[in-house]
Amino acid sequence: APAPPADQVHAAAGQARAMRADGVVGFGGGSSMDIAKLVALLASPGCTQPLDDMFGVGNVRAARLPLVQVPTTAGTGSEVTPIAIITTAPGTKQGVVSPQLLPDLAVLDGELTASLPPHVAAATGIDAMVHAIEAYTSHRLKNPLSDLLAREALSLLGANIAAVCAAGEGQPAGAEARGAMLLGSCYAGLAFANAPVAAVHALAYPLGSTFHVPHGLSNSLMLPHVLDFNARSEQATSLYAELAPIVCSRQLGECAASAAVAAGAFVDHFARLPAELGLPTTLREVGVAEADIGSLAANAMLQTRLLPNNPREVHLDDAERIYRAAL
């Protein structure tokens, strides 16, 4: 789903305060778990800090209630990240980033994802793959631990996403693959909690806040075009080449490929994957028109928490070209 609006957070926190809740359980996808994080803060006894003062990195001063997170989608990794994203105005998403948002316990049960329709499993799975890719290529804070988590996440996700989507809703044949997807999503969440995401997310956010496109699908729509943009830089080409054997070893074959060839195969793989999984592949399919590109690009450039993490600098005209390529 798109990032939840702030009024939903305030309503849930009000209910928690009214019932004198002594703990919070987030059960659902990323939006549900993000709301749970903020409710655990806002409903904590003695919390006087307003939500508006929490936005940004490291601005939370309040203690929180005990928090347990139980994901029912294999996508956001929100159960292990110190981040909550909400919609604060039309076209605008803001994030709270703080260690206080990390849960006391995260419960992973692949059976809880069995009711996901294939198109939702596909979109949330690609979302998780974006987390792994952007963590691995992050310009800031990339480190050996985040690299290890990102590579293992991409391996689990890449090997199982097609099986999960082919198995269909509620099919037991996909149980093992669903568990692997959920673990891969968790690893990807841990990876980007340490090495933050970048331009795919920055350009995806305005699609969710303006056109109400679900977050996973927004990332899926932007991923191929941001990869193509980034691959024209030496840094990204080298990193994509390192990841390529994980998801497209068959295309690369036994022979050693140059970094450019391997990176090209990596970009091509993710250009084909959404269509292979039955997802929309153009912005027009979700209601975006040529006339919207200027405002989308302007909103994307406001994502100053994310854009500095990209392996290639993104300017306003770059964002416009990327959106136009995705149209």
CSV table of C-alpha atoms in Angstrom, one decimal:
chain,number,residue,atom,x,y,z
A,1,ALA,CA,0.0,0.0,0.0
A,2,PRO,CA,1.1,3.6,-0.3
A,3,ALA,CA,2.6,5.2,2.8
A,4,PRO,CA,-0.1,5.7,5.4
A,5,PRO,CA,-1.3,9.2,6.0
A,6,ALA,CA,-0.5,11.0,9.3
A,7,ASP,CA,-4.1,11.1,10.4
A,8,GLN,CA,-4.1,7.3,10.6
A,9,VAL,CA,-1.1,7.4,12.8
A,10,HIS,CA,-2.7,10.0,15.1
A,11,ALA,CA,-6.0,8.0,15.2
A,12,ALA,CA,-4.3,4.8,16.1
A,13,ALA,CA,-2.2,6.5,18.8
A,14,GLY,CA,-5.3,8.1,20.2
A,15,GLN,CA,-6.9,4.7,20.5
A,16,ALA,CA,-3.8,3.2,22.2
A,17,ARG,CA,-3.7,6.0,24.7
A,18,ALA,CA,-7.5,5.7,25.4
A,19,MET,CA,-7.1,2.0,26.2
A,20,ARG,CA,-3.8,2.5,28.1
A,21,ALA,CA,-2.0,0.1,25.9
A,22,ASP,CA,1.1,-1.4,27.5
A,23,GLY,CA,2.5,-2.7,24.2
A,24,VAL,CA,2.1,-2.6,20.4
A,25,VAL,CA,2.0,-5.4,17.8
A,26,GLY,CA,2.5,-4.4,14.2
A,27,PHE,CA,0.9,-7.1,12.1
A,28,GLY,CA,0.8,-6.7,8.3
A,29,GLY,CA,2.8,-5.1,5.6
A,30,GLY,CA,5.2,-2.1,5.8
A,31,SER,CA,2.4,0.5,6.3
A,32,SER,CA,1.0,-1.4,9.3
A,33,MET,CA,4.4,-1.9,10.8
A,34,ASP,CA,5.4,1.7,10.3
A,35,ILE,CA,2.2,2.9,12.0
A,36,ALA,CA,2.9,0.5,14.9
A,37,LYS,CA,6.4,2.0,15.3
A,38,LEU,CA,5.0,5.5,15.6
A,39,VAL,CA,2.1,4.5,17.8
A,40,ALA,CA,4.6,2.8,20.2
A,41,LEU,CA,6.2,6.2,20.5
A,42,LEU,CA,3.2,8.5,20.6
A,43,ALA,CA,1.2,6.4,23.0
A,44,SER,CA,4.0,5.9,25.5
A,45,PRO,CA,3.2,7.4,28.9
A,46,GLY,CA,4.9,10.7,29.3
A,47,CYS,CA,5.5,11.3,25.5
A,48,THR,CA,5.0,15.0,24.9
A,49,GLN,CA,6.9,15.2,21.6
A,50,PRO,CA,4.6,15.8,18.6
A,51,LEU,CA,5.0,13.7,15.5
A,52,ASP,CA,6.1,16.7,13.4
A,53,ASP,CA,9.2,17.1,15.6
A,54,MET,CA,10.2,13.5,15.0
A,55,PHE,CA,10.7,13.7,11.2
A,56,GLY,CA,14.2,13.4,10.1
A,57,VAL,CA,17.2,11.5,11.4
A,58,GLY,CA,17.8,11.1,15.1
A,59,ASN,CA,15.2,13.6,16.3
A,60,VAL,CA,13.1,11.2,18.5
A,61,ARG,CA,13.4,12.1,22.2
A,62,ALA,CA,10.6,9.9,23.5
A,63,ALA,CA,10.8,6.4,24.9
A,64,ARG,CA,8.4,3.9,23.4
A,65,LEU,CA,6.1,1.1,24.5
A,66,PRO,CA,7.2,-2.5,23.9
A,67,LEU,CA,7.0,-3.3,20.2
A,68,VAL,CA,6.6,-6.6,18.4
A,69,GLN,CA,6.6,-6.7,14.6
A,70,VAL,CA,5.0,-9.5,12.5
A,71,PRO,CA,5.3,-9.1,8.7
A,72,THR,CA,2.7,-10.6,6.4
A,73,THR,CA,4.4,-9.5,3.2
A,74,ALA,CA,8.0,-10.3,2.0
A,75,GLY,CA,9.0,-6.9,0.9
A,76,THR,CA,9.6,-3.9,3.2
A,77,GLY,CA,11.8,-5.4,5.8
A,78,SER,CA,10.2,-2.8,8.2
A,79,GLU,CA,10.2,-5.4,11.0
A,80,VAL,CA,14.0,-4.8,11.4
A,81,THR,CA,14.5,-1.2,10.3
A,82,PRO,CA,14.6,2.0,12.4
A,83,ILE,CA,12.5,3.9,9.8
A,84,ALA,CA,8.8,4.8,9.5
A,85,ILE,CA,7.5,6.5,6.3
A,86,ILE,CA,4.2,8.3,6.2
A,87,THR,CA,2.3,10.7,3.9
A,88,THR,CA,2.1,14.2,5.3
A,89,ALA,CA,0.6,16.0,2.4
A,90,PRO,CA,-0.4,15.3,-1.2
A,91,GLY,CA,2.8,14.4,-3.0
A,92,THR,CA,4.9,14.4,0.1
A,93,LYS,CA,6.3,11.6,2.2
A,94,GLN,CA,8.4,12.1,5.3
A,95,GLY,CA,10.3,9.7,7.4
A,96,VAL,CA,11.2,9.2,11.1
A,97,VAL,CA,14.6,7.6,11.5
A,98,SER,CA,15.6,6.6,15.0
A,99,PRO,CA,17.0,3.6,16.9
A,100,GLN,CA,13.9,3.8,19.1
A,101,LEU,CA,11.9,2.4,16.1
A,102,LEU,CA,13.7,-0.9,16.2
A,103,PRO,CA,11.4,-3.6,17.7
A,104,ASP,CA,11.9,-5.8,20.8
A,105,LEU,CA,11.0,-8.8,18.7
A,106,ALA,CA,10.4,-9.6,15.0
A,107,VAL,CA,8.5,-12.8,14.2
A,108,LEU,CA,9.0,-14.3,10.7
A,109,ASP,CA,6.4,-16.9,9.6
A,110,GLY,CA,6.3,-17.7,5.9
A,111,GLU,CA,2.7,-19.1,6.3
A,112,LEU,CA,1.5,-15.6,7.0
A,113,THR,CA,2.3,-14.6,3.4
A,114,ALA,CA,0.4,-17.5,1.8
A,115,SER,CA,-2.7,-15.3,1.3
A,116,LEU,CA,-0.8,-12.8,-0.9
A,117,PRO,CA,-2.1,-12.6,-4.4
A,118,PRO,CA,0.6,-13.2,-7.0
A,119,HIS,CA,0.8,-9.6,-8.1
A,120,VAL,CA,1.3,-8.4,-4.5
A,121,ALA,CA,3.9,-11.1,-3.9
A,122,ALA,CA,5.7,-9.9,-7.1
A,123,ALA,CA,5.6,-6.2,-6.2
A,124,THR,CA,6.7,-6.7,-2.6
A,125,GLY,CA,9.4,-9.1,-3.6
A,126,ILE,CA,10.9,-6.6,-6.1
A,127,ASP,CA,10.7,-4.0,-3.3
A,128,ALA,CA,12.9,-6.2,-1.2
A,129,MET,CA,15.3,-6.7,-4.1
A,130,VAL,CA,15.5,-2.9,-4.5
A,131,HIS,CA,16.5,-2.7,-0.8
A,132,ALA,CA,19.3,-5.2,-1.3
A,133,ILE,CA,20.6,-3.5,-4.5
A,134,GLU,CA,20.5,0.0,-3.2
A,135,ALA,CA,22.1,-1.0,0.1
A,136,TYR,CA,24.9,-2.7,-1.9
A,137,THR,CA,25.5,0.3,-4.1
A,138,SER,CA,24.8,3.0,-1.4
A,139,HIS,CA,27.3,5.9,-1.7
A,140,ARG,CA,27.1,6.5,2.0
A,141,LEU,CA,27.7,4.0,4.9
A,142,LYS,CA,28.1,0.9,2.6
A,143,ASN,CA,30.1,-1.6,4.7
A,144,PRO,CA,31.1,-5.3,4.7
A,145,LEU,CA,28.2,-6.3,6.9
A,146,SER,CA,25.6,-4.5,4.7
A,147,ASP,CA,27.2,-6.0,1.7
A,148,LEU,CA,27.0,-9.5,3.1
A,149,LEU,CA,23.3,-9.1,4.0
A,150,ALA,CA,22.5,-7.5,0.7
A,151,ARG,CA,24.1,-10.3,-1.3
A,152,GLU,CA,22.4,-13.1,0.7
A,153,ALA,CA,19.1,-11.3,0.5
A,154,LEU,CA,19.4,-11.0,-3.3
A,155,SER,CA,20.3,-14.6,-3.6
A,156,LEU,CA,17.2,-15.8,-1.6
A,157,LEU,CA,14.8,-13.3,-3.3
A,158,GLY,CA,16.1,-13.9,-6.8
A,159,ALA,CA,15.9,-17.7,-6.5
A,160,ASN,CA,12.4,-17.8,-5.1
A,161,ILE,CA,10.3,-14.9,-6.4
A,162,ALA,CA,9.2,-16.7,-9.5
A,163,ALA,CA,8.2,-19.8,-7.6
A,164,VAL,CA,6.1,-17.8,-5.1
A,165,CYS,CA,4.3,-15.9,-7.8
A,166,ALA,CA,3.7,-19.1,-9.9
A,167,ALA,CA,2.4,-21.0,-6.9
A,168,GLY,CA,-0.5,-18.6,-6.5
A,169,GLU,CA,-2.5,-17.5,-3.5
A,170,GLY,CA,-2.7,-20.0,-0.6
A,171,GLN,CA,-0.9,-22.8,-2.5
A,172,PRO,CA,1.1,-25.1,-0.2
A,173,ALA,CA,3.6,-25.9,-2.9
A,174,GLY,CA,5.1,-22.4,-2.4
A,175,ALA,CA,5.6,-22.7,1.4
A,176,GLU,CA,9.4,-23.2,1.3
A,177,ALA,CA,9.8,-20.4,-1.3
A,178,ARG,CA,7.6,-18.1,0.8
A,179,GLY,CA,9.8,-18.7,3.8
A,180,ALA,CA,12.9,-18.0,1.8
A,181,MET,CA,11.4,-14.8,0.5
A,182,LEU,CA,10.4,-13.6,4.0
A,183,LEU,CA,14.0,-14.3,5.2
A,184,GLY,CA,15.4,-12.5,2.2
A,185,SER,CA,13.2,-9.5,2.8
A,186,CYS,CA,14.4,-9.4,6.4
A,187,TYR,CA,18.1,-9.6,5.4
A,188,ALA,CA,17.5,-6.8,2.9
A,189,GLY,CA,15.9,-4.7,5.6
A,190,LEU,CA,18.9,-5.2,7.8
A,191,ALA,CA,21.1,-4.3,4.9
A,192,PHE,CA,19.5,-1.0,4.1
A,193,ALA,CA,19.1,-0.2,7.8
A,194,ASN,CA,22.9,0.0,7.8
A,195,ALA,CA,23.5,1.3,4.2
A,196,PRO,CA,20.6,3.5,3.1
A,197,VAL,CA,18.5,3.3,0.0
A,198,ALA,CA,18.8,5.9,-2.8
A,199,ALA,CA,17.3,7.1,-6.1
A,200,VAL,CA,14.9,4.3,-6.8
A,201,HIS,CA,13.1,5.1,-3.6
A,202,ALA,CA,13.5,8.8,-4.1
A,203,LEU,CA,11.7,8.7,-7.5
A,204,ALA,CA,9.2,6.1,-6.3
A,205,TYR,CA,7.9,8.1,-3.3
A,206,PRO,CA,6.1,10.7,-5.4
A,207,LEU,CA,4.2,8.0,-7.3
A,208,GLY,CA,2.8,6.7,-4.0
A,209,SER,CA,2.0,10.1,-2.4
A,210,THR,CA,0.5,11.6,-5.6
A,211,PHE,CA,-1.0,8.7,-7.5
A,212,HIS,CA,-1.5,6.3,-4.6
A,213,VAL,CA,0.6,3.6,-6.3
A,214,PRO,CA,1.6,0.9,-3.8
A,215,HIS,CA,5.2,1.3,-2.7
A,216,GLY,CA,6.4,-2.0,-4.0
A,217,LEU,CA,4.9,-1.4,-7.5
A,218,SER,CA,6.4,2.2,-7.4
A,219,ASN,CA,9.8,0.8,-6.9
A,220,SER,CA,9.3,-1.9,-9.5
A,221,LEU,CA,8.3,0.8,-12.1
A,222,MET,CA,11.4,2.9,-11.4
A,223,LEU,CA,14.0,0.2,-10.8
A,224,PRO,CA,15.0,-0.6,-14.4
A,225,HIS,CA,15.3,3.1,-15.4
A,226,VAL,CA,17.3,4.1,-12.4
A,227,LEU,CA,19.6,1.1,-12.9
A,228,ASP,CA,20.1,2.1,-16.5
A,229,PHE,CA,20.9,5.7,-15.4
A,230,ASN,CA,23.3,4.6,-12.7
A,231,ALA,CA,25.1,2.0,-14.9
A,232,ARG,CA,26.6,4.9,-16.9
A,233,SER,CA,28.9,5.6,-14.0
A,234,GLU,CA,32.0,3.5,-13.3
A,235,GLN,CA,31.2,3.0,-9.7
A,236,ALA,CA,27.7,1.6,-10.3
A,237,THR,CA,28.9,-0.6,-13.2
A,238,SER,CA,31.5,-2.2,-11.0
A,239,LEU,CA,29.0,-2.9,-8.2
A,240,TYR,CA,26.2,-4.2,-10.6
A,241,ALA,CA,28.8,-6.5,-12.1
A,242,GLU,CA,29.5,-8.0,-8.7
A,243,LEU,CA,25.8,-8.6,-8.1
A,244,ALA,CA,25.1,-10.0,-11.6
A,245,PRO,CA,26.1,-13.6,-11.0
A,246,ILE,CA,23.6,-13.8,-8.1
A,247,VAL,CA,20.6,-13.2,-10.3
A,248,CYS,CA,21.6,-13.8,-13.9
A,249,SER,CA,24.3,-16.5,-13.9
A,250,ARG,CA,22.5,-18.3,-16.7
A,251,GLN,CA,22.8,-15.4,-19.0
A,252,LEU,CA,26.5,-14.8,-18.2
A,253,GLY,CA,27.4,-18.5,-18.7
A,254,GLU,CA,30.7,-20.0,-17.7
A,255,CYS,CA,33.0,-17.5,-19.3
A,256,ALA,CA,34.3,-14.5,-17.4
A,257,ALA,CA,32.5,-11.4,-18.5
A,258,SER,CA,33.8,-7.8,-18.4
A,259,ALA,CA,32.3,-5.5,-15.8
A,260,ALA,CA,30.3,-3.7,-18.5
A,261,VAL,CA,28.9,-6.9,-19.9
A,262,ALA,CA,27.9,-8.2,-16.5
A,263,ALA,CA,26.4,-4.9,-15.4
A,264,GLY,CA,24.4,-4.8,-18.7
A,265,ALA,CA,23.1,-8.3,-18.0
A,266,PHE,CA,22.1,-7.2,-14.5
A,267,VAL,CA,20.2,-4.2,-15.8
A,268,ASP,CA,18.5,-6.2,-18.5
A,269,HIS,CA,17.4,-8.8,-16.0
A,270,PHE,CA,15.5,-6.3,-13.9
A,271,ALA,CA,14.1,-4.7,-17.1
A,272,ARG,CA,12.4,-8.0,-17.9
A,273,LEU,CA,11.5,-9.2,-14.4
A,274,PRO,CA,8.4,-7.1,-13.7
A,275,ALA,CA,6.7,-8.2,-17.0
A,276,GLU,CA,7.6,-11.8,-16.4
A,277,LEU,CA,5.9,-11.6,-13.0
A,278,GLY,CA,2.8,-9.9,-14.5
A,279,LEU,CA,3.3,-6.4,-13.1
A,280,PRO,CA,2.6,-3.1,-15.0
A,281,THR,CA,5.8,-1.8,-16.6
A,282,THR,CA,5.0,1.8,-17.5
A,283,LEU,CA,3.9,4.9,-15.6
A,284,ARG,CA,1.0,5.4,-18.0
A,285,GLU,CA,-0.5,2.1,-16.7
A,286,VAL,CA,-0.8,3.7,-13.2
A,287,GLY,CA,-2.3,7.0,-14.4
A,288,VAL,CA,0.8,9.2,-14.9
A,289,ALA,CA,0.8,11.5,-18.0
A,290,GLU,CA,3.5,13.5,-19.6
A,291,ALA,CA,2.2,16.6,-18.0
A,292,ASP,CA,2.9,15.1,-14.5
A,293,ILE,CA,6.6,14.6,-15.1
A,294,GLY,CA,7.7,18.1,-14.0
A,295,SER,CA,5.9,17.9,-10.6
A,296,LEU,CA,7.0,14.3,-10.0
A,297,ALA,CA,10.7,15.3,-10.6
A,298,ALA,CA,10.4,18.3,-8.4
A,299,ASN,CA,9.0,16.2,-5.6
A,300,ALA,CA,11.7,13.6,-6.1
A,301,MET,CA,14.4,16.2,-5.6
A,302,LEU,CA,13.0,17.0,-2.2
A,303,GLN,CA,14.1,13.5,-1.0
A,304,THR,CA,17.4,14.8,0.3
A,305,ARG,CA,17.6,12.0,2.8
A,306,LEU,CA,17.9,9.5,-0.1
A,307,LEU,CA,19.4,11.1,-3.1
A,308,PRO,CA,22.9,11.6,-1.6
A,309,ASN,CA,23.1,7.8,-1.3
A,310,ASN,CA,22.9,7.1,-5.0
A,311,PRO,CA,26.1,6.0,-6.7
A,312,ARG,CA,25.5,8.6,-9.4
A,313,GLU,CA,24.4,12.2,-8.7
A,314,VAL,CA,20.8,12.9,-9.7
A,315,HIS,CA,19.8,16.4,-10.9
A,316,LEU,CA,16.4,17.7,-11.7
A,317,ASP,CA,16.8,17.2,-15.5
A,318,ASP,CA,18.0,13.6,-14.8
A,319,ALA,CA,14.9,12.9,-12.7
A,320,GLU,CA,12.7,14.2,-15.6
A,321,ARG,CA,14.5,12.0,-18.1
A,322,ILE,CA,14.2,8.9,-15.9
A,323,TYR,CA,10.4,9.5,-15.4
A,324,ARG,CA,10.1,10.1,-19.2
A,325,ALA,CA,11.8,6.8,-19.9
A,326,ALA,CA,9.5,5.0,-17.5
A,327,LEU,CA,6.4,6.6,-19.0
